[in-house]
CSV table of C-alpha atoms in Angstrom, one decimal:
chain,number,residue,atom,x,y,z
A,1406,MET,CA,117.5,171.8,128.7
A,1407,ASN,CA,117.1,173.0,125.1
A,1408,VAL,CA,113.5,173.1,123.8
A,1409,GLN,CA,114.0,170.9,120.9
A,1410,VAL,CA,115.4,168.2,123.2
A,1411,VAL,CA,112.3,168.1,125.7
A,1412,LYS,CA,110.3,168.0,122.6
A,1413,THR,CA,112.2,165.0,121.2
A,1414,LEU,CA,112.1,163.2,124.5
A,1415,LEU,CA,108.3,163.8,124.7
A,1416,LEU,CA,107.5,162.6,121.3
A,1417,ALA,CA,109.7,159.6,121.6
A,1418,THR,CA,108.3,158.5,125.3
A,1419,SER,CA,104.6,159.2,123.9
A,1420,VAL,CA,104.8,156.9,120.6
A,1421,THR,CA,106.6,154.4,122.4
A,1422,VAL,CA,103.8,154.3,125.3
A,1423,VAL,CA,101.2,154.2,122.5
A,1424,ALA,CA,103.2,151.2,120.9
A,1425,LEU,CA,103.6,149.2,124.3
A,1426,ALA,CA,99.7,150.0,124.6
A,1427,VAL,CA,98.9,148.7,121.3
A,1428,ILE,CA,100.7,145.6,122.0
A,1429,LEU,CA,99.7,144.7,125.5
A,1430,PHE,CA,95.6,145.4,124.6
A,1431,PRO,CA,95.1,144.1,121.1
A,1432,GLU,CA,91.3,143.3,121.7
A,1433,HIS,CA,90.8,147.0,122.9
A,1434,THR,CA,93.0,148.1,119.9
A,1435,LEU,CA,91.0,145.9,117.5
A,1436,GLU,CA,87.7,147.2,118.6
A,1437,ALA,CA,88.8,150.9,118.4
A,1438,SER,CA,89.9,150.4,114.9
A,1439,ASN,CA,86.9,148.8,114.1
A,1440,SER,CA,84.8,151.5,115.1
A,1441,GLY,CA,86.6,154.0,113.5
A,1442,LEU,CA,86.8,152.2,110.2
A,1443,SER,CA,83.2,151.4,109.9
A,1444,MET,CA,82.3,155.2,110.4
A,1445,TRP,CA,85.2,156.2,108.1
A,1446,TRP,CA,83.8,153.5,105.4
A,1447,ASN,CA,80.0,153.9,105.8
A,1448,ILE,CA,79.7,157.7,106.0
A,1449,VAL,CA,82.7,160.0,106.1
A,1450,PHE,CA,83.9,158.4,102.8
A,1451,PRO,CA,81.1,158.5,100.4
A,1452,SER,CA,79.6,161.7,102.0
A,1453,LEU,CA,82.6,163.7,101.6
A,1454,LEU,CA,84.1,162.4,98.0
A,1455,PRO,CA,81.3,164.0,95.8
A,1456,PHE,CA,82.1,167.6,97.5
A,1457,PHE,CA,85.7,166.8,97.1
A,1458,ILE,CA,85.7,165.8,93.5
A,1459,ILE,CA,83.1,168.8,92.5
A,1460,SER,CA,85.1,171.2,94.1
A,1461,GLU,CA,88.6,170.1,92.4
A,1462,LEU,CA,86.8,170.6,89.2
A,1463,LEU,CA,85.0,174.1,90.3
A,1464,ILE,CA,88.9,175.1,90.9
A,1465,SER,CA,90.2,173.9,88.0
A,1466,ILE,CA,87.8,175.3,85.6
A,1467,GLY,CA,87.7,178.8,87.2
A,1468,VAL,CA,84.6,179.0,89.1
A,1469,VAL,CA,85.9,179.9,92.3
A,1470,ARG,CA,87.9,182.9,91.1
A,1471,PHE,CA,84.4,183.8,89.5
A,1472,ILE,CA,82.8,183.8,92.7
A,1473,GLY,CA,85.9,184.9,94.3
A,1474,ILE,CA,85.9,188.5,92.5
A,1475,LEU,CA,82.0,188.9,92.7
A,1476,LEU,CA,82.1,188.5,96.4
A,1477,GLU,CA,85.1,190.2,97.2
A,1478,PRO,CA,83.1,193.1,98.2
A,1479,LEU,CA,81.7,190.9,101.0
A,1480,MET,CA,84.4,189.0,102.4
A,1481,ARG,CA,87.1,191.3,102.4
A,1482,PRO,CA,85.4,194.0,104.8
A,1483,LEU,CA,83.9,191.5,106.8
A,1484,PHE,CA,86.9,188.7,107.5
A,1485,ARG,CA,89.6,190.7,105.5
A,1486,VAL,CA,89.9,187.3,103.1
A,1487,PRO,CA,89.6,187.3,99.5
A,1488,GLY,CA,86.1,186.5,97.7
A,1489,ALA,CA,87.2,183.1,97.1
A,1490,GLY,CA,86.8,182.6,101.0
A,1491,ALA,CA,82.9,182.5,100.3
A,1492,PHE,CA,83.7,179.6,98.3
A,1493,VAL,CA,85.5,177.9,100.9
A,1494,LEU,CA,82.7,178.8,103.7
A,1495,ALA,CA,80.1,177.3,101.6
A,1496,MET,CA,82.3,173.9,100.8
A,1497,GLY,CA,83.2,173.6,104.4
A,1498,ILE,CA,79.7,173.9,105.8
A,1499,ALA,CA,78.0,171.6,102.9
A,1500,SER,CA,80.7,168.9,103.1
A,1501,GLY,CA,82.0,169.3,106.5
A,1502,PHE,CA,85.7,169.0,108.0
A,1503,PRO,CA,88.5,168.7,106.7
A,1504,ALA,CA,87.3,170.5,103.5
A,1505,GLY,CA,87.8,174.3,104.6
A,1506,ALA,CA,91.5,173.4,105.2
A,1507,LYS,CA,91.9,171.8,102.3
A,1508,TYR,CA,90.3,174.2,100.0
A,1509,THR,CA,92.2,176.9,101.8
A,1510,ALA,CA,95.5,175.0,101.4
A,1511,HIS,CA,94.6,174.8,97.7
A,1512,LEU,CA,94.2,178.6,97.2
A,1513,ARG,CA,97.3,179.2,99.0
A,1514,LEU,CA,99.2,176.8,97.0
A,1515,ASN,CA,97.9,178.3,93.9
A,1516,LYS,CA,99.1,181.7,95.4
A,1517,ASP,CA,95.3,183.1,95.3
A,1518,ILE,CA,95.8,184.2,99.0
A,1519,THR,CA,98.6,185.0,101.6
A,1520,ALA,CA,99.7,182.8,104.2
A,1521,ILE,CA,98.1,185.3,106.8
A,1522,GLU,CA,94.5,185.2,104.8
A,1523,GLY,CA,95.2,181.7,104.7
A,1524,GLU,CA,95.4,181.2,108.6
A,1525,ARG,CA,92.1,183.9,108.7
A,1526,LEU,CA,90.1,181.6,106.4
A,1527,VAL,CA,90.6,178.3,108.0
A,1528,SER,CA,89.8,179.4,111.0
A,1529,PHE,CA,86.1,179.5,110.5
A,1530,THR,CA,85.6,177.6,107.4
A,1531,ASN,CA,86.4,174.2,109.1
A,1532,CYS,CA,83.3,173.2,110.7
A,1533,SER,CA,80.5,170.2,111.0
A,1534,ASN,CA,78.3,169.6,108.1
A,1535,PRO,CA,74.3,170.0,108.5
A,1536,LEU,CA,73.8,165.9,107.8
A,1537,PHE,CA,76.2,165.3,111.1
A,1538,ILE,CA,74.5,167.6,113.1
A,1539,PHE,CA,70.9,167.0,112.3
A,1540,ALA,CA,71.0,163.2,111.7
A,1541,ALA,CA,73.6,161.8,113.4
A,1542,VAL,CA,73.9,164.0,116.5
A,1543,ALA,CA,70.2,165.3,116.8
A,1544,VAL,CA,68.2,162.4,115.5
A,1545,GLY,CA,70.7,159.2,116.0
A,1546,PHE,CA,72.1,160.3,119.5
A,1547,PHE,CA,69.7,162.6,120.9
A,1548,HIS,CA,66.5,161.4,119.5
A,1549,ASN,CA,65.4,165.0,119.4
A,1550,PRO,CA,65.5,166.8,115.8
A,1551,ALA,CA,64.5,170.1,117.4
A,1552,LEU,CA,67.8,169.9,119.1
A,1553,GLY,CA,69.6,170.1,115.7
A,1554,VAL,CA,68.2,173.8,115.2
A,1555,ILE,CA,69.7,174.7,118.3
A,1556,LEU,CA,73.0,172.6,117.6
A,1557,ALA,CA,73.2,174.2,114.0
A,1558,ALA,CA,72.7,177.8,115.1
A,1559,ALA,CA,75.3,177.8,117.7
A,1560,HIS,CA,77.7,176.1,115.7
A,1561,TYR,CA,77.4,178.1,112.3
A,1562,THR,CA,76.8,181.5,114.4
A,1563,GLY,CA,79.8,180.8,116.2
A,1564,ASN,CA,81.8,180.2,113.1
A,1565,ILE,CA,80.9,183.5,111.9
A,1566,LEU,CA,81.7,185.0,115.0
A,1567,VAL,CA,85.4,183.5,115.1
A,1568,GLY,CA,85.8,184.8,111.4
A,1569,LEU,CA,85.0,188.2,112.5
A,1570,VAL,CA,87.4,187.9,115.7
A,1571,MET,CA,90.3,186.5,113.5
A,1572,ARG,CA,90.1,189.4,111.0
A,1573,PHE,CA,92.3,190.9,113.6
A,1574,HIS,CA,94.9,188.4,113.2
A,1575,HIS,CA,98.2,190.3,112.0
A,1576,PRO,CA,96.1,193.7,111.6
A,1577,GLU,CA,99.3,195.1,110.4
A,1578,GLU,CA,99.3,193.4,107.3
A,1579,ARG,CA,98.8,195.1,104.2
A,1580,GLU,CA,96.0,193.8,101.9
A,1581,TYR,CA,96.3,192.2,98.7
A,1582,ARG,CA,94.0,193.0,96.1
A,1583,ASP,CA,94.7,191.4,92.4
A,1584,MET,CA,92.0,193.3,90.6
A,1585,LYS,CA,93.1,196.3,88.5
A,1586,ARG,CA,90.7,199.3,87.8
A,1587,SER,CA,88.6,198.8,85.2
A,1588,ASN,CA,85.3,200.4,83.6
A,1589,GLN,CA,83.7,196.8,83.3
A,1590,SER,CA,81.3,195.8,85.5
A,1591,ARG,CA,82.3,193.2,88.6
A,1592,PHE,CA,80.2,190.4,87.0
A,1593,THR,CA,82.1,190.8,83.6
A,1594,GLN,CA,85.5,190.8,85.0
A,1595,ALA,CA,84.7,187.7,87.1
A,1596,PHE,CA,83.6,186.2,83.7
A,1597,VAL,CA,86.8,187.2,82.1
A,1598,ALA,CA,88.5,185.6,84.9
A,1599,LEU,CA,86.7,182.5,84.9
A,1600,HIS,CA,87.1,182.3,81.0
A,1601,GLU,CA,91.4,182.7,81.2
A,1602,THR,CA,91.5,180.2,83.7
A,1603,ARG,CA,89.6,177.9,81.8
A,1604,VAL,CA,91.6,178.4,78.4
A,1605,SER,CA,94.8,178.3,80.5
A,1606,GLU,CA,94.3,175.0,81.7
A,1607,ASN,CA,96.1,172.6,79.3
A,1608,ARG,CA,94.7,169.2,80.7
A,1609,PRO,CA,91.8,167.8,78.9
A,1610,PHE,CA,88.5,167.2,80.9
A,1611,GLY,CA,89.0,163.6,81.3
A,1612,LYS,CA,92.5,164.2,82.5
A,1613,MET,CA,91.1,166.9,85.0
A,1614,MET,CA,88.5,164.7,86.5
A,1615,GLY,CA,90.8,161.8,86.7
A,1616,ASP,CA,93.4,164.1,88.7
A,1617,ALA,CA,90.2,165.3,91.0
A,1618,VAL,CA,89.4,161.8,91.7
A,1619,HIS,CA,92.5,160.8,92.6
A,1620,SER,CA,93.5,163.7,94.7
A,1621,SER,CA,90.1,163.5,96.6
A,1622,ILE,CA,90.6,159.9,97.5
A,1623,LYS,CA,94.1,160.4,98.6
A,1624,THR,CA,92.8,163.1,100.8
A,1625,LEU,CA,90.1,160.8,102.2
A,1626,LEU,CA,92.5,158.0,102.8
A,1627,MET,CA,94.7,160.3,105.1
A,1628,VAL,CA,91.3,161.3,106.9
A,1629,GLY,CA,90.5,157.8,107.8
A,1630,GLY,CA,93.7,157.0,108.8
A,1631,PHE,CA,93.5,159.8,111.6
A,1632,ILE,CA,89.9,158.7,112.3
A,1633,ILE,CA,91.0,155.4,113.0
A,1634,LEU,CA,94.4,156.2,114.8
A,1635,PHE,CA,92.3,158.6,117.4
A,1636,SER,CA,89.8,155.9,118.0
A,1637,VAL,CA,92.6,154.0,119.0
A,1638,LEU,CA,94.1,156.7,121.2
A,1639,ASN,CA,90.4,157.2,122.9
A,1640,GLU,CA,90.3,153.8,123.7
A,1641,LEU,CA,93.7,153.3,124.9
A,1642,ILE,CA,94.1,156.3,127.4
A,1643,GLY,CA,90.9,154.8,129.1
A,1644,VAL,CA,92.6,151.3,129.4
A,1645,ILE,CA,96.1,152.3,130.6
A,1646,GLY,CA,94.4,154.9,133.3
A,1647,VAL,CA,95.6,158.0,131.7
A,1648,ALA,CA,91.7,158.8,131.0
A,1649,ALA,CA,90.7,158.8,134.7
A,1650,PHE,CA,93.4,161.4,135.9
A,1651,LEU,CA,92.4,163.6,132.7
A,1652,ALA,CA,88.7,163.5,133.6
A,1653,GLY,CA,89.4,164.7,137.0
A,1654,ILE,CA,91.2,167.8,135.9
A,1655,ILE,CA,88.0,168.6,133.3
A,1656,ARG,CA,85.5,167.6,136.1
A,1657,THR,CA,86.8,170.3,138.3
A,1658,VAL,CA,86.4,172.7,135.3
A,1659,LEU,CA,83.0,171.8,134.7
A,1660,LEU,CA,82.4,172.3,138.5
A,1661,LEU,CA,83.7,175.7,138.2
A,1662,LEU,CA,81.4,176.6,135.3
A,1663,GLN,CA,78.3,175.0,137.1
A,1664,LEU,CA,77.9,172.2,134.5
A,1665,PRO,CA,77.3,168.4,135.6
A,1666,ALA,CA,80.3,166.6,136.8
A,1667,GLU,CA,79.1,163.6,134.8
A,1668,LEU,CA,79.5,165.3,131.7
A,1669,ASP,CA,83.6,164.7,132.2
A,1670,ILE,CA,84.3,161.5,130.2
A,1671,PRO,CA,82.1,162.5,127.4
A,1672,LEU,CA,83.5,166.1,127.4
A,1673,LEU,CA,87.3,163.9,127.3
A,1674,SER,CA,86.1,161.7,124.5
A,1675,GLY,CA,85.1,164.5,122.7
A,1676,LEU,CA,88.4,166.2,122.8
A,1677,PHE,CA,89.8,163.2,120.9
A,1678,GLU,CA,86.8,162.4,118.3
A,1679,ILE,CA,83.7,164.5,117.9
A,1680,THR,CA,81.2,161.5,117.3
A,1681,LEU,CA,82.1,159.4,120.5
A,1682,GLY,CA,81.8,162.6,122.4
A,1683,SER,CA,78.6,163.5,121.2
A,1684,ARG,CA,77.0,159.9,121.6
A,1685,LEU,CA,78.7,159.7,125.0
A,1686,SER,CA,77.0,163.3,125.9
A,1687,SER,CA,73.2,162.3,124.9
A,1688,GLU,CA,73.9,159.0,127.1
A,1689,SER,CA,74.7,161.1,130.1
A,1690,SER,CA,72.2,161.6,133.2
A,1691,ALA,CA,72.8,165.2,132.8
A,1692,PRO,CA,69.9,167.9,132.1
A,1693,LEU,CA,69.4,168.3,128.4
A,1694,LEU,CA,70.7,172.1,128.2
A,1695,ALA,CA,74.3,170.8,129.8
A,1696,GLN,CA,74.2,167.9,127.2
A,1697,ALA,CA,73.6,170.6,124.4
A,1698,MET,CA,76.1,172.9,125.7
A,1699,ILE,CA,78.8,170.5,125.9
A,1700,THR,CA,78.1,169.1,122.5
A,1701,SER,CA,78.1,172.3,121.0
A,1702,PHE,CA,81.8,172.8,122.6
A,1703,ILE,CA,82.7,169.4,121.1
A,1704,LEU,CA,81.1,169.9,117.6
A,1705,ALA,CA,83.2,173.6,117.5
A,1706,PHE,CA,86.5,172.3,118.8
A,1707,ASN,CA,86.4,169.4,116.1
A,1708,GLY,CA,88.7,167.3,118.3
A,1709,PHE,CA,92.3,166.4,118.3
A,1710,SER,CA,91.4,163.8,115.3
A,1711,VAL,CA,90.2,166.7,113.0
A,1712,GLN,CA,92.5,168.8,114.0
A,1713,ALA,CA,95.1,166.5,113.2
A,1714,GLN,CA,93.6,166.0,109.8
A,1715,VAL,CA,93.9,169.7,109.5
A,1716,ALA,CA,97.7,169.9,110.4
A,1717,SER,CA,98.6,167.3,107.9
A,1718,ILE,CA,96.8,169.3,105.3
A,1719,LEU,CA,98.6,172.6,106.4
A,1720,ALA,CA,101.9,171.1,106.5
A,1721,ASP,CA,102.5,171.4,102.7
A,1722,THR,CA,101.8,175.3,102.8
A,1723,ASP,CA,103.5,178.1,105.0
A,1724,ILE,CA,99.8,178.4,107.1
A,1725,ARG,CA,100.4,177.7,110.6
A,1726,PHE,CA,98.5,175.5,112.8
A,1727,LYS,CA,98.5,177.5,116.0
A,1728,PRO,CA,96.1,180.2,114.8
A,1729,PHE,CA,93.7,177.2,113.6
A,1730,PHE,CA,94.0,175.6,117.3
A,1731,PHE,CA,93.2,179.0,119.3
A,1732,ALA,CA,90.4,179.7,116.5
A,1733,ARG,CA,89.1,176.0,117.6
A,1734,LEU,CA,88.8,177.2,121.5
A,1735,LEU,CA,87.1,180.4,120.5
A,1736,HIS,CA,84.7,178.4,118.5
A,1737,GLY,CA,84.1,176.0,121.2
A,1738,GLY,CA,83.2,179.0,123.8
A,1739,PHE,CA,81.2,180.9,121.3
A,1740,ALA,CA,79.0,177.9,120.7
A,1741,ALA,CA,78.5,177.1,124.1
A,1742,ILE,CA,77.7,180.2,125.3
A,1743,LEU,CA,75.1,180.6,122.2
A,1744,THR,CA,73.4,177.4,122.9
A,1745,LEU,CA,72.9,178.6,126.8
A,1746,ALA,CA,71.4,182.1,125.1
A,1747,LEU,CA,69.4,180.7,122.8
A,1748,TRP,CA,67.9,177.8,124.6
A,1749,LYS,CA,65.0,179.5,126.1
A,1750,PRO,CA,63.9,181.8,123.1
A,1751,LEU,CA,64.5,179.4,120.6
A,1752,TYR,CA,64.0,175.7,122.1
A,1753,ILE,CA,62.1,176.0,125.1
A,1754,ASN,CA,59.5,179.2,123.8
A,1755,LEU,CA,59.2,178.0,119.9
A,1756,LEU,CA,60.2,174.4,119.3
A,1757,SER,CA,59.4,172.6,122.5
A,1758,SER,CA,56.1,174.8,122.9
A,1759,GLY,CA,54.7,173.9,119.5
A,1760,LYS,CA,54.6,177.3,118.1
A,1761,VAL,CA,56.8,176.4,115.5
A,1762,THR,CA,56.6,173.1,113.9
A,1763,LEU,CA,59.2,170.7,112.4
A,1764,PRO,CA,58.2,168.2,109.9
A,1765,VAL,CA,60.1,165.8,112.0
A,1766,TYR,CA,58.7,166.2,115.0
A,1767,ASN,CA,56.2,163.3,114.2
A,1768,ARG,CA,57.8,159.8,113.4
A,1769,ASN,CA,54.9,159.1,111.1
A,1770,ASP,CA,55.8,162.2,108.9
A,1771,PRO,CA,58.5,161.4,105.9
A,1772,LEU,CA,61.8,161.7,107.0
A,1773,THR,CA,63.7,165.2,106.4
A,1774,VAL,CA,66.4,165.0,103.6
A,1775,SER,CA,69.4,165.0,105.8
A,1776,GLU,CA,67.8,162.0,107.7
A,1777,THR,CA,67.0,160.4,104.3
A,1778,LEU,CA,70.9,160.8,102.8
A,1779,TYR,CA,72.2,159.6,106.7
A,1780,PHE,CA,70.2,156.3,106.4
A,1781,PHE,CA,70.9,155.7,102.4
A,1782,LEU,CA,74.8,156.3,103.2
A,1783,GLN,CA,74.5,153.7,106.3
A,1784,GLN,CA,73.4,151.2,103.5
A,1785,THR,CA,75.2,151.9,100.9
A,1786,GLY,CA,78.1,153.7,101.8
A,1787,PRO,CA,80.3,150.4,102.0
A,1788,TRP,CA,79.5,150.0,98.3
A,1789,ILE,CA,80.3,153.5,97.1
A,1790,THR,CA,83.5,153.5,99.0
A,1791,CYS,CA,84.6,150.0,97.4
A,1792,PHE,CA,83.7,151.4,94.2
A,1793,PHE,CA,85.9,154.6,94.3
A,1794,LEU,CA,88.8,152.6,95.7
A,1795,ILE,CA,88.8,150.2,92.7
A,1796,ILE,CA,88.8,153.4,90.4
A,1797,PHE,CA,91.6,155.1,92.4
A,1798,ILE,CA,93.7,151.6,92.1
A,1799,GLY,CA,92.8,151.4,88.5
A,1800,ILE,CA,93.9,155.2,88.2
A,1801,THR,CA,97.2,154.8,89.9
A,1802,ILE,CA,98.4,151.8,88.4
A,1803,LYS,CA,97.5,153.4,85.0
A,1804,ARG,CA,100.0,156.6,86.1
A,1805,ASN,CA,102.4,154.1,87.5
A,1806,ARG,CA,102.7,152.4,83.8
A,1807,THR,CA,103.0,155.7,82.2
A,1808,ASN,CA,105.6,156.7,84.2
């Protein structure tokens, strides 16, 4: 049978089964939808929107080109990507997924990188942000701020290792360098590129800002849709009995890796949605080290929800999704192994022994920046989301009238 015919049958069957499950189990669907919507409305939208808007402006006025030329000697030898990849990496870490994919796609559409460079770049720039790792996971789920240090160290170190491995992706490709030989210093060349980009931008700053807001909110609306969809899917696979079958397979793998079998459901949930998987992992009866390793894998794998967001963003370009998926598996393995390797020297010998004192150890101390921001978003996030959605509606109506 033709491969495309098989794909058609599988896709049609899968969507039909999901549609029937939604109809047969409306209460579970509504509960899961509310859970996904709450996370997006309270945390995801208000925390990501400022980064998205600012990054759009930085790209438009040429700051990214400035950074790219300056950091070309660092990014090219290490990761075989242009210097602008440093901006994508920094924004990906600061704002979290799917920022890395969004900015990589932006660079590709502007022809600042090749498709292969885009595949390398997106593989190690799509990661969890510190706010989620420290405030939501370490403090919110595990009630153990020191664990955040281990998770963050394993996560970001694993990300860099993925980048170093992916530099060998398509080694036969010739490296494209857009810099001409010049007697000018690199800083001067970078500034000239920044100035030329700003001058060539015909839009006034007000229009530029409006476009940045409009584009960012459209992306976040897409992100919200995927979060809700995969929250529902995660709930439905448990209701219709598929989760038990999949959990049995995962339990076998865990036992082969000498990890507690009770982490099967948390890992299965984490494969779909990282927040739920991390929370279930923290609530399991497994040893803390095993919980941390599984959580590290979940954070690095990103979950099918985030991967679907990335696939949707990359669909507008010729950057393929398969290398990104391979990188997620690689990152998950690296993160879990690094958690195991760092556990004794960093967590047991330093953090737990009291040799290194973290301000968050004593709950009478002031909250850290990440905790303060997280709790602030929980209280004000809905208002911020509502405010910018009204602005988005206004911009859209005005544009439709103009056209």
